[in-house]
Amino acid sequence: MQIRLMPLRFGLIAAVLMASSAAFGAEPLPRLVEQNGRHALLVDGEPFLILGGQCHNSSAWPATLPAVWREIDSIHANTLEAPVYWEQFESEPGKFDSSLVDQMIAGARARHVHLVLLWFGTWKNGSGHYWPLWMKAQPERFPRLIGRDGKRVDSPSPYSNDLLQADIHAFRALMRHLKEVDSARTVILVQVENEPGTWGSVRDYSPAAEKLFGGPVPAELCAKLGVAAGRTWPETFGANADIYFHAWSVARYVGQVAAAGKAEYPLPLYVNAALRDPLAPNAPGSYESGGATDNVIDIWKAAAPAVDLLAPDIYQPEPAKYLKVLELYSRPDNTLLVPETMGEALFCRHFFDALSQGAVGWSPFGIDHPAGGDEDRNDELARNFALAGPASRLLARLNFEGKLQGVAERPGQPQDAFGVQRWYAKISYGVPRFGFGHVPKGNAQPIGGVIVGELGPDEFLVGGFFCRLDFAPRGNAGAQRDFLRVEEVRVDGQTLQPVRIWNGDETDYGLNLAGTPTWLRVKLGTF
């Protein structure tokens, strides 16, 4: 069955997009930059913070997009992440239908938000379920890989040249079309494939794969890992040979697709990863092998240099694991982006953790349908993004400069602290608004969080929810903190506009941040 989507109407949308892009003029191309180990995503030439929402897999259709846009509006997101389906984009060989892409770009422009497009091509969660029907009808030409037992596994073979060339051809067409219709730079990132890798087999055991496995490890990988060249995969990597081999094979394939697309239109490209346990790494075969998991990041970097960053899809509910994943993917050679994460209300506080770790973006999955009936989920998202949205450019700049820190509440940990300049920022959860000496008990649900940005010496931008924040001098036992001035401010881009001065009950016991999005400019001194 082929789905046809009124080509005349959507051809008109494409024409309108090109005209509107011309009216805007060619904006600077989005790009990723690094400085002193810190990273930024530049949009319109300035650091940009993605406050994103990813729609469900089957929601990027005309009938379902209105509900997606309503949720993007309601949670105050500045970016929608949405898929592009190979089966729709190339329903006939060599004939490309950009109608859905054009409709998403037009919808994003109308709402003054950006897009991250997710290419559901060769891989989607380890399978080829988004291949066009004409490809699915030719399993011998476009094969799945073969497991150790000799049986087919429902996962694409990374050794099929026909499959690779078909994906390259389609992805080039997508990127070429974006270049033609989007000089306004509504699309700021493109994800190449979706969680590429394999479930159900550590690697491919086809004759083609076995021949390569028994041959020498590629010289560029040996150089990257600092191992001797000229030996086979088992000789070089021992017990890790299977997983390293498959990671190289998948990454090499994806890297070629990425390079071909970037040659058409050099937008930043990323690959997302289904993760293994970051604290108790499980054995190969118990997680999606071949993907950009933490143990093979260096292999992916060597095999796919056209991929600009490797991004974790974080679904680990335990705070310690969430924090460890952020640490593992925040590297001098890898920009931290959380493109997909748990969206339940209790995990929205990890937005503060991601910011503190230097993330250029954070996007919960399934914003158009609250996960598991969690009706409070989108309320928590909306609260976070309503706070960060007006300040997103300032936060992105401070983060790039290494001047942003934060923390989210941990279950059973009602107090926290971190150092900033000559101060300790001290956070308490579950204390009353007034009075000294109360023992913090934590919130009934751990939903608190705070962010502190350095504006200048002893001057800070403070925001957060459901906590009390105070400061104490460090390294000066005889001094006491003095709030020289606390201003509630309205943030407009990089500008802080005073609203009122806090004093008396608002500052006598520390700075109490409740459920209303509020930014404070705090000037500290001692007495």
Short mmCIF file of C-alpha atoms in Angstrom, two decimals:
data_model
loop_
_atom_site.label_atom_id
_atom_site.label_comp_id
_atom_site.label_asym_id
_atom_site.label_seq_id
_atom_site.Cartn_x
_atom_site.Cartn_y
_atom_site.Cartn_z
CA MET A 1 0.00 0.00 0.00
CA GLN A 2 1.30 3.44 -0.89
CA ILE A 3 0.29 6.57 0.98
CA ARG A 4 -0.09 9.62 -1.20
CA LEU A 5 -0.31 12.99 0.50
CA MET A 6 -1.81 15.53 -1.88
CA PRO A 7 1.40 16.42 -3.74
CA LEU A 8 0.01 19.62 -5.25
CA ARG A 9 -0.85 21.04 -1.84
CA PHE A 10 2.44 20.08 -0.26
CA GLY A 11 4.35 21.22 -3.32
CA LEU A 12 2.82 24.59 -2.59
CA ILE A 13 4.10 24.38 1.00
CA ALA A 14 7.62 23.75 -0.32
CA ALA A 15 7.34 26.81 -2.56
CA VAL A 16 6.15 28.91 0.36
CA LEU A 17 9.04 27.63 2.49
CA MET A 18 11.60 28.60 -0.11
CA ALA A 19 10.02 32.03 -0.45
CA SER A 20 9.98 32.58 3.31
CA SER A 21 13.59 31.43 3.58
CA ALA A 22 14.54 33.94 0.92
CA ALA A 23 12.70 36.63 2.85
CA PHE A 24 14.62 35.77 6.02
CA GLY A 25 17.89 35.61 4.14
CA ALA A 26 20.47 32.91 4.67
CA GLU A 27 21.04 32.68 8.41
CA PRO A 28 24.37 31.31 9.68
CA LEU A 29 24.53 27.55 9.52
CA PRO A 30 24.06 25.89 12.92
CA ARG A 31 27.30 24.39 14.16
CA LEU A 32 28.94 22.84 17.19
CA VAL A 33 31.95 24.51 18.75
CA GLU A 34 34.38 23.54 21.52
CA GLN A 35 36.51 25.74 23.74
CA ASN A 36 38.60 24.55 26.67
CA GLY A 37 36.63 21.31 26.79
CA ARG A 38 33.26 23.13 26.86
CA HIS A 39 30.75 22.87 24.04
CA ALA A 40 28.04 24.97 22.47
CA LEU A 41 25.49 24.60 19.70
CA LEU A 42 25.48 27.85 17.75
CA VAL A 43 22.15 28.85 16.21
CA ASP A 44 22.00 32.22 14.46
CA GLY A 45 25.64 32.59 15.46
CA GLU A 46 25.03 32.40 19.25
CA PRO A 47 24.94 29.58 21.83
CA PHE A 48 21.54 27.90 21.88
CA LEU A 49 19.98 25.62 24.49
CA ILE A 50 17.56 23.00 23.14
CA LEU A 51 14.47 22.84 25.34
CA GLY A 52 13.02 19.98 23.40
CA GLY A 53 10.21 17.56 23.16
CA GLN A 54 10.28 14.41 21.05
CA CYS A 55 7.00 13.19 19.66
CA HIS A 56 6.01 9.55 19.49
CA ASN A 57 7.34 7.44 16.63
CA SER A 58 4.11 7.53 14.64
CA SER A 59 3.09 11.14 15.33
CA ALA A 60 4.78 13.01 12.46
CA TRP A 61 1.74 12.72 10.20
CA PRO A 62 -0.77 15.43 9.20
CA ALA A 63 -3.54 13.89 11.30
CA THR A 64 -1.44 13.75 14.48
CA LEU A 65 0.85 16.78 14.21
CA PRO A 66 -1.77 19.22 15.58
CA ALA A 67 -1.69 17.39 18.92
CA VAL A 68 2.12 17.46 18.86
CA TRP A 69 2.18 21.21 18.26
CA ARG A 70 -0.30 21.77 21.09
CA GLU A 71 2.03 20.00 23.51
CA ILE A 72 5.10 21.83 22.22
CA ASP A 73 3.24 25.07 22.94
CA SER A 74 1.97 23.92 26.33
CA ILE A 75 5.38 22.84 27.67
CA HIS A 76 7.12 26.01 26.38
CA ALA A 77 9.58 24.00 24.28
CA ASN A 78 11.73 25.79 21.75
CA THR A 79 12.46 22.67 19.66
CA LEU A 80 10.50 19.72 18.35
CA GLU A 81 12.27 16.43 17.63
CA ALA A 82 10.33 14.47 15.02
CA PRO A 83 11.03 11.54 12.70
CA VAL A 84 11.38 11.40 8.95
CA TYR A 85 10.17 8.01 7.74
CA TRP A 86 12.12 6.35 4.94
CA GLU A 87 9.03 4.32 4.00
CA GLN A 88 7.11 7.56 3.33
CA PHE A 89 10.00 9.63 2.00
CA GLU A 90 10.87 7.11 -0.75
CA SER A 91 7.78 4.97 -1.23
CA GLU A 92 8.95 4.30 -4.81
CA PRO A 93 12.61 3.81 -5.74
CA GLY A 94 14.25 7.15 -6.45
CA LYS A 95 11.05 9.18 -6.01
CA PHE A 96 11.20 11.38 -2.92
CA ASP A 97 8.20 12.89 -1.15
CA SER A 98 9.20 15.77 1.14
CA SER A 99 5.63 16.71 2.00
CA LEU A 100 5.81 15.70 5.67
CA VAL A 101 9.17 17.41 6.14
CA ASP A 102 7.83 20.58 4.56
CA GLN A 103 4.74 20.56 6.75
CA MET A 104 6.86 20.21 9.90
CA ILE A 105 9.15 23.06 8.84
CA ALA A 106 6.17 25.29 8.10
CA GLY A 107 4.56 24.42 11.44
CA ALA A 108 7.77 25.09 13.34
CA ARG A 109 8.27 28.43 11.63
CA ALA A 110 4.72 29.48 12.39
CA ARG A 111 5.37 28.81 16.08
CA HIS A 112 8.91 30.26 16.15
CA VAL A 113 10.45 26.99 17.26
CA HIS A 114 13.23 24.87 15.79
CA LEU A 115 13.32 21.30 14.52
CA VAL A 116 15.60 18.35 15.06
CA LEU A 117 14.82 15.75 12.40
CA LEU A 118 15.32 12.06 13.15
CA TRP A 119 16.17 9.96 10.11
CA PHE A 120 14.43 6.60 10.54
CA GLY A 121 16.47 4.90 7.82
CA THR A 122 18.39 1.64 7.90
CA TRP A 123 18.06 1.34 11.68
CA LYS A 124 15.27 2.20 14.03
CA ASN A 125 15.87 0.69 17.48
CA GLY A 126 18.05 -1.98 15.90
CA SER A 127 15.61 -3.05 13.21
CA GLY A 128 14.74 -2.11 9.63
CA HIS A 129 11.03 -1.61 10.20
CA TYR A 130 10.97 1.78 8.48
CA TRP A 131 12.34 0.52 5.17
CA PRO A 132 10.10 1.21 2.16
CA LEU A 133 7.86 -1.66 1.10
CA TRP A 134 9.82 -2.16 -2.12
CA MET A 135 12.90 -2.90 -0.02
CA LYS A 136 11.13 -5.18 2.42
CA ALA A 137 9.95 -7.20 -0.58
CA GLN A 138 13.57 -7.97 -1.53
CA PRO A 139 15.08 -9.64 1.58
CA GLU A 140 17.93 -11.21 -0.36
CA ARG A 141 19.03 -7.88 -1.82
CA PHE A 142 18.54 -6.03 1.47
CA PRO A 143 19.44 -8.69 4.04
CA ARG A 144 19.20 -9.00 7.78
CA LEU A 145 22.25 -10.21 9.63
CA ILE A 146 22.84 -13.82 10.61
CA GLY A 147 23.15 -14.91 14.24
CA ARG A 148 25.64 -17.36 15.69
CA ASP A 149 23.10 -20.18 15.17
CA GLY A 150 22.87 -19.44 11.44
CA LYS A 151 19.37 -17.97 11.63
CA ARG A 152 18.33 -14.55 10.40
CA VAL A 153 18.02 -11.82 13.04
CA ASP A 154 15.58 -8.93 12.63
CA SER A 155 18.36 -6.39 12.28
CA PRO A 156 20.00 -4.95 9.15
CA SER A 157 23.32 -6.31 7.96
CA PRO A 158 25.98 -3.56 7.98
CA TYR A 159 27.78 -5.42 5.16
CA SER A 160 25.13 -5.00 2.45
CA ASN A 161 26.37 -2.52 -0.14
CA ASP A 162 22.94 -2.34 -1.78
CA LEU A 163 21.40 -1.36 1.54
CA LEU A 164 24.13 1.17 2.24
CA GLN A 165 23.84 2.81 -1.17
CA ALA A 166 20.04 2.98 -0.90
CA ASP A 167 20.29 4.75 2.47
CA ILE A 168 22.97 7.10 1.17
CA HIS A 169 20.80 7.98 -1.83
CA ALA A 170 17.76 8.74 0.34
CA PHE A 171 19.64 10.63 3.04
CA ARG A 172 21.42 12.76 0.44
CA ALA A 173 18.03 13.63 -1.02
CA LEU A 174 16.73 14.65 2.42
CA MET A 175 19.71 16.86 3.18
CA ARG A 176 19.65 18.37 -0.30
CA HIS A 177 16.00 19.26 0.14
CA LEU A 178 16.66 20.90 3.52
CA LYS A 179 19.34 23.03 1.90
CA GLU A 180 16.88 24.12 -0.78
CA VAL A 181 13.95 25.06 1.47
CA ASP A 182 15.48 26.00 4.82
CA SER A 183 17.95 28.84 4.54
CA ALA A 184 16.10 30.26 7.57
CA ARG A 185 17.71 27.36 9.53
CA THR A 186 14.55 26.07 11.17
CA VAL A 187 16.19 22.63 11.25
CA ILE A 188 19.22 22.84 13.53
CA LEU A 189 20.30 19.19 13.89
CA VAL A 190 19.69 15.90 12.13
CA GLN A 191 19.89 12.50 13.76
CA VAL A 192 21.37 9.84 11.44
CA GLU A 193 19.45 6.57 11.97
CA ASN A 194 17.82 5.79 15.31
CA GLU A 195 19.61 3.71 17.93
CA PRO A 196 21.58 1.75 15.32
CA GLY A 197 22.81 -1.62 16.44
CA THR A 198 21.48 -5.10 17.04
CA TRP A 199 19.27 -6.86 19.53
CA GLY A 200 19.37 -10.65 19.62
CA SER A 201 22.94 -11.18 18.43
CA VAL A 202 26.28 -9.74 19.47
CA ARG A 203 27.27 -9.37 15.80
CA ASP A 204 26.72 -10.62 12.28
CA TYR A 205 28.02 -14.14 11.55
CA SER A 206 27.39 -14.09 7.82
CA PRO A 207 30.19 -15.23 5.48
CA ALA A 208 31.01 -11.59 4.66
CA ALA A 209 31.27 -10.73 8.34
CA GLU A 210 33.33 -13.81 9.20
CA LYS A 211 35.85 -12.98 6.50
CA LEU A 212 36.34 -9.47 7.88
CA PHE A 213 36.42 -10.72 11.48
CA GLY A 214 39.29 -13.03 10.60
CA GLY A 215 41.16 -10.26 8.81
CA PRO A 216 43.29 -7.43 10.21
CA VAL A 217 41.79 -4.67 12.35
CA PRO A 218 41.65 -1.46 10.26
CA ALA A 219 44.78 0.65 10.69
CA GLU A 220 42.87 3.83 11.58
CA LEU A 221 41.19 2.06 14.49
CA CYS A 222 44.50 0.66 15.71
CA ALA A 223 45.94 4.16 15.65
CA LYS A 224 42.94 5.58 17.52
CA LEU A 225 43.10 2.94 20.26
CA GLY A 226 46.87 2.71 20.40
CA VAL A 227 47.09 -1.01 19.62
CA ALA A 228 49.43 -2.88 17.30
CA ALA A 229 48.30 -3.15 13.68
CA GLY A 230 48.26 -6.21 11.44
CA ARG A 231 46.46 -8.62 13.75
CA THR A 232 42.92 -10.07 13.58
CA TRP A 233 40.06 -8.88 15.73
CA PRO A 234 40.27 -11.85 18.17
CA GLU A 235 44.05 -11.49 18.41
CA THR A 236 43.77 -7.77 19.12
CA PHE A 237 40.75 -7.54 21.41
CA GLY A 238 40.23 -10.99 22.90
CA ALA A 239 36.91 -11.23 24.79
CA ASN A 240 35.84 -7.83 23.44
CA ALA A 241 36.45 -8.74 19.80
CA ASP A 242 32.80 -9.45 18.90
CA ILE A 243 31.38 -6.24 20.35
CA TYR A 244 34.22 -4.05 19.05
CA PHE A 245 33.94 -5.58 15.59
CA HIS A 246 30.21 -4.98 15.38
CA ALA A 247 30.53 -1.44 16.72
CA TRP A 248 33.12 -0.68 14.04
CA SER A 249 30.93 -2.22 11.32
CA VAL A 250 27.76 -0.34 12.29
CA ALA A 251 29.62 2.92 12.87
CA ARG A 252 31.46 2.64 9.55
CA TYR A 253 28.14 2.17 7.75
CA VAL A 254 26.44 5.07 9.55
CA GLY A 255 29.49 7.26 9.06
CA GLN A 256 29.28 6.82 5.29
CA VAL A 257 25.60 7.80 5.30
CA ALA A 258 26.41 10.83 7.44
CA ALA A 259 29.31 11.92 5.22
CA ALA A 260 27.16 11.70 2.10
CA GLY A 261 24.42 13.81 3.69
CA LYS A 262 26.86 16.36 5.05
CA ALA A 263 28.38 16.74 1.57
CA GLU A 264 24.97 17.99 0.44
CA TYR A 265 24.24 20.21 3.44
CA PRO A 266 26.63 20.38 6.40
CA LEU A 267 24.22 20.61 9.29
CA PRO A 268 25.46 19.11 12.57
CA LEU A 269 24.68 15.39 12.65
CA TYR A 270 24.40 13.07 15.62
CA VAL A 271 23.74 9.43 16.44
CA ASN A 272 21.72 8.36 19.47
CA ALA A 273 22.48 5.29 21.54
CA ALA A 274 20.50 2.73 23.48
CA LEU A 275 22.59 2.32 26.61
CA ARG A 276 24.07 -0.45 28.67
CA ASP A 277 24.16 -0.25 32.47
CA PRO A 278 26.67 2.54 33.22
CA LEU A 279 27.49 1.34 36.76
CA ALA A 280 27.46 -2.43 36.34
CA PRO A 281 28.26 -2.95 32.66
CA ASN A 282 26.46 -6.01 31.44
CA ALA A 283 27.83 -8.65 29.10
CA PRO A 284 27.69 -8.27 25.31
CA GLY A 285 24.39 -9.63 24.04
CA SER A 286 22.38 -8.29 26.96
CA TYR A 287 22.17 -4.80 25.44
CA GLU A 288 22.00 -3.43 21.90
CA SER A 289 25.41 -4.27 20.50
CA GLY A 290 27.05 -2.22 17.78
CA GLY A 291 25.54 1.05 18.96
CA ALA A 292 27.42 3.98 20.45
CA THR A 293 27.47 2.64 24.01
CA ASP A 294 29.99 4.05 26.48
CA ASN A 295 32.50 1.23 25.96
CA VAL A 296 32.84 1.86 22.21
CA ILE A 297 32.69 5.66 21.92
CA ASP A 298 36.32 5.78 20.72
CA ILE A 299 35.53 3.17 18.06
CA TRP A 300 32.60 5.24 16.80
CA LYS A 301 34.75 8.36 16.76
CA ALA A 302 37.32 6.58 14.58
CA ALA A 303 34.81 4.92 12.26
CA ALA A 304 32.35 7.80 11.75
CA PRO A 305 34.16 11.15 11.79
CA ALA A 306 31.28 12.82 9.90
CA VAL A 307 29.06 12.24 12.94
CA ASP A 308 29.48 15.31 15.14
CA LEU A 309 28.33 13.85 18.44
CA LEU A 310 27.16 10.65 20.09
CA ALA A 311 24.11 11.14 22.29
CA PRO A 312 22.65 8.96 25.07
CA ASP A 313 18.98 8.02 25.21
CA ILE A 314 18.62 7.92 29.00
CA TYR A 315 15.95 5.63 30.43
CA GLN A 316 17.76 4.53 33.60
CA PRO A 317 15.46 5.58 36.47
CA GLU A 318 18.13 5.51 39.19
CA PRO A 319 19.68 8.97 39.79
CA ALA A 320 23.20 7.54 40.17
CA LYS A 321 22.95 5.88 36.75
CA TYR A 322 21.47 9.00 35.15
CA LEU A 323 24.35 11.10 36.46
CA LYS A 324 26.93 8.53 35.36
CA VAL A 325 25.58 8.53 31.80
CA LEU A 326 25.82 12.32 31.69
CA GLU A 327 29.43 12.05 32.83
CA LEU A 328 30.34 9.35 30.31
CA TYR A 329 29.02 11.25 27.30
CA SER A 330 30.32 14.67 28.33
CA ARG A 331 33.85 14.55 26.93
CA PRO A 332 36.24 17.09 25.42
CA ASP A 333 35.70 15.33 22.07
CA ASN A 334 31.94 14.85 22.47
CA THR A 335 29.24 17.46 22.98
CA LEU A 336 26.66 16.37 25.57
CA LEU A 337 23.13 16.23 24.20
CA VAL A 338 20.25 14.30 25.77
CA PRO A 339 17.95 13.86 22.76
CA GLU A 340 15.66 11.31 24.36
CA THR A 341 14.94 10.61 28.00
CA MET A 342 12.30 9.52 30.45
CA GLY A 343 9.54 12.08 30.64
CA GLU A 344 7.76 11.04 33.84
CA ALA A 345 7.28 13.87 36.32
CA LEU A 346 9.83 12.60 38.83
CA PHE A 347 12.59 12.61 36.23
CA CYS A 348 12.02 16.09 34.87
CA ARG A 349 14.34 17.38 37.63
CA HIS A 350 17.26 15.77 35.77
CA PHE A 351 17.03 18.74 33.42
CA PHE A 352 19.03 20.60 36.09
CA ASP A 353 21.63 17.82 36.18
CA ALA A 354 22.03 17.89 32.41
CA LEU A 355 22.53 21.65 32.40
CA SER A 356 25.09 21.40 35.16
CA GLN A 357 27.02 18.80 33.15
CA GLY A 358 27.17 21.12 30.13
CA ALA A 359 24.38 19.72 27.94
CA VAL A 360 23.41 21.74 24.87
CA GLY A 361 19.92 20.25 24.95
CA TRP A 362 17.48 18.00 26.79
CA SER A 363 14.37 16.41 25.28
CA PRO A 364 11.91 14.01 26.90
CA PHE A 365 10.30 11.40 24.67
CA GLY A 366 6.60 11.12 23.87
CA ILE A 367 5.45 14.61 24.79
CA ASP A 368 2.20 14.17 22.83
CA HIS A 369 1.08 11.33 25.11
CA PRO A 370 2.07 11.44 28.81
CA ALA A 371 3.91 8.19 29.44
CA GLY A 372 2.17 5.55 31.52
CA GLY A 373 -0.76 7.80 32.32
CA ASP A 374 1.49 10.23 34.18
CA GLU A 375 -0.72 13.28 33.87
CA ASP A 376 1.68 15.47 35.88
CA ARG A 377 4.57 14.85 33.50
CA ASN A 378 3.90 17.67 31.08
CA ASP A 379 3.19 20.04 33.98
CA GLU A 380 6.72 19.48 35.28
CA LEU A 381 8.18 19.91 31.81
CA ALA A 382 6.23 23.11 31.35
CA ARG A 383 7.49 24.46 34.68
CA ASN A 384 11.14 23.75 33.81
CA PHE A 385 10.90 25.16 30.31
CA ALA A 386 8.87 28.19 31.42
CA LEU A 387 11.79 29.01 33.72
CA ALA A 388 14.58 28.27 31.24
CA GLY A 389 12.91 29.45 28.03
CA PRO A 390 13.31 33.23 28.35
CA ALA A 391 16.83 32.72 29.71
CA SER A 392 17.89 29.98 27.29
CA ARG A 393 20.39 32.07 25.33
CA LEU A 394 21.98 33.40 28.52
CA LEU A 395 22.09 29.91 30.04
CA ALA A 396 23.68 28.52 26.89
CA ARG A 397 26.37 31.20 26.94
CA LEU A 398 27.10 30.75 30.64
CA ASN A 399 27.29 27.00 30.15
CA PHE A 400 29.74 27.39 27.27
CA GLU A 401 31.87 29.64 29.48
CA GLY A 402 31.83 27.12 32.34
CA LYS A 403 29.82 29.45 34.56
CA LEU A 404 26.70 27.36 35.17
CA GLN A 405 26.12 24.80 37.92
CA GLY A 406 23.07 23.08 39.29
CA VAL A 407 21.72 20.07 41.06
CA ALA A 408 18.51 18.05 41.27
CA GLU A 409 17.02 16.54 44.40
CA ARG A 410 17.97 12.93 45.15
CA PRO A 411 15.67 10.53 46.98
CA GLY A 412 16.70 10.35 50.63
CA GLN A 413 19.14 13.27 50.28
CA PRO A 414 17.39 16.41 51.61
CA GLN A 415 20.50 18.63 51.41
CA ASP A 416 23.14 19.33 48.81
CA ALA A 417 25.90 21.83 48.13
CA PHE A 418 28.45 22.86 45.55
CA GLY A 419 31.19 25.44 45.34
CA VAL A 420 30.87 28.54 43.19
CA GLN A 421 33.56 31.23 43.27
CA ARG A 422 34.33 31.93 46.97
CA TRP A 423 30.99 30.54 48.14
CA TYR A 424 29.20 27.34 48.97
CA ALA A 425 25.75 27.15 47.44
CA LYS A 426 23.71 25.24 50.04
CA ILE A 427 20.42 23.66 49.01
CA SER A 428 17.75 22.30 51.35
CA TYR A 429 14.60 20.42 50.34
CA GLY A 430 11.46 20.07 52.42
CA VAL A 431 11.85 23.02 54.80
CA PRO A 432 9.17 25.60 55.61
CA ARG A 433 9.37 29.03 54.07
CA PHE A 434 10.03 30.86 57.33
CA GLY A 435 12.29 30.19 60.31
CA PHE A 436 15.74 28.87 61.17
CA GLY A 437 16.83 25.54 62.54
CA HIS A 438 14.43 23.27 60.67
CA VAL A 439 15.85 19.90 59.72
CA PRO A 440 15.36 19.37 55.96
CA LYS A 441 13.15 16.36 55.30
CA GLY A 442 13.10 16.39 51.52
CA ASN A 443 10.03 16.93 49.39
CA ALA A 444 7.30 14.31 49.50
CA GLN A 445 8.42 13.49 45.97
CA PRO A 446 12.00 14.41 44.92
CA ILE A 447 11.10 17.16 42.44
CA GLY A 448 13.37 20.02 43.59
CA GLY A 449 16.22 21.51 41.63
CA VAL A 450 18.29 24.66 41.30
CA ILE A 451 20.60 26.33 38.81
CA VAL A 452 23.22 29.01 39.57
CA GLY A 453 24.96 31.06 36.89
CA GLU A 454 27.93 33.36 37.47
CA LEU A 455 27.22 36.90 36.26
CA GLY A 456 30.31 38.49 37.81
CA PRO A 457 32.34 38.47 41.01
CA ASP A 458 29.95 37.58 43.87
CA GLU A 459 26.98 38.08 41.54
CA PHE A 460 24.76 35.20 40.45
CA LEU A 461 21.66 34.33 38.45
CA VAL A 462 19.55 31.89 40.47
CA GLY A 463 16.49 29.85 39.52
CA GLY A 464 14.85 26.61 40.56
CA PHE A 465 11.95 24.94 42.28
CA PHE A 466 10.87 23.50 45.63
CA CYS A 467 14.00 24.22 47.60
CA ARG A 468 15.75 26.77 49.79
CA LEU A 469 19.04 28.15 48.53
CA ASP A 470 21.57 29.92 50.70
CA PHE A 471 25.24 30.79 50.46
CA ALA A 472 28.11 30.54 52.89
CA PRO A 473 31.67 31.87 52.53
CA ARG A 474 34.31 29.22 52.11
CA GLY A 475 37.81 29.65 53.44
CA ASN A 476 36.78 32.47 55.80
CA ALA A 477 35.54 31.02 59.08
CA GLY A 478 34.83 34.34 60.73
CA ALA A 479 32.72 35.84 57.93
CA GLN A 480 28.99 35.57 57.44
CA ARG A 481 27.00 35.81 54.25
CA ASP A 482 25.26 39.09 53.47
CA PHE A 483 22.64 39.48 50.76
CA LEU A 484 23.71 42.88 49.47
CA ARG A 485 20.84 42.81 47.00
CA VAL A 486 18.39 40.21 45.70
CA GLU A 487 16.42 41.28 42.67
CA GLU A 488 13.67 39.32 41.02
CA VAL A 489 14.32 39.80 37.31
CA ARG A 490 12.73 39.16 33.97
CA VAL A 491 15.18 37.61 31.55
CA ASP A 492 14.96 38.74 27.95
CA GLY A 493 17.68 37.08 25.90
CA GLN A 494 20.91 38.31 27.50
CA THR A 495 19.22 41.19 29.36
CA LEU A 496 18.01 41.17 32.98
CA GLN A 497 15.14 43.56 33.68
CA PRO A 498 14.44 44.21 37.40
CA VAL A 499 10.94 43.39 38.61
CA ARG A 500 11.27 43.96 42.36
CA ILE A 501 13.77 43.74 45.21
CA TRP A 502 13.47 40.83 47.62
CA ASN A 503 14.02 41.59 51.30
CA GLY A 504 12.56 40.84 54.72
CA ASP A 505 10.66 37.55 54.74
CA GLU A 506 11.89 36.78 51.21
CA THR A 507 15.58 36.71 52.22
CA ASP A 508 15.82 36.45 56.02
CA TYR A 509 15.84 32.64 55.96
CA GLY A 510 17.54 32.10 52.61
CA LEU A 511 16.05 32.16 49.14
CA ASN A 512 12.92 30.03 48.99
CA LEU A 513 12.14 28.86 45.46
CA ALA A 514 8.63 27.47 45.14
CA GLY A 515 6.67 26.30 42.10
CA THR A 516 6.50 29.60 40.20
CA PRO A 517 9.22 30.09 37.56
CA THR A 518 11.38 32.88 39.04
CA TRP A 519 14.83 34.25 38.30
CA LEU A 520 16.84 36.15 40.90
CA ARG A 521 19.95 38.28 40.51
CA VAL A 522 21.87 37.88 43.75
CA LYS A 523 24.76 40.09 44.91
CA LEU A 524 26.65 38.68 47.87
CA GLY A 525 28.98 40.16 50.46
CA THR A 526 30.22 39.37 53.96
CA PHE A 527 30.16 41.00 57.37
#
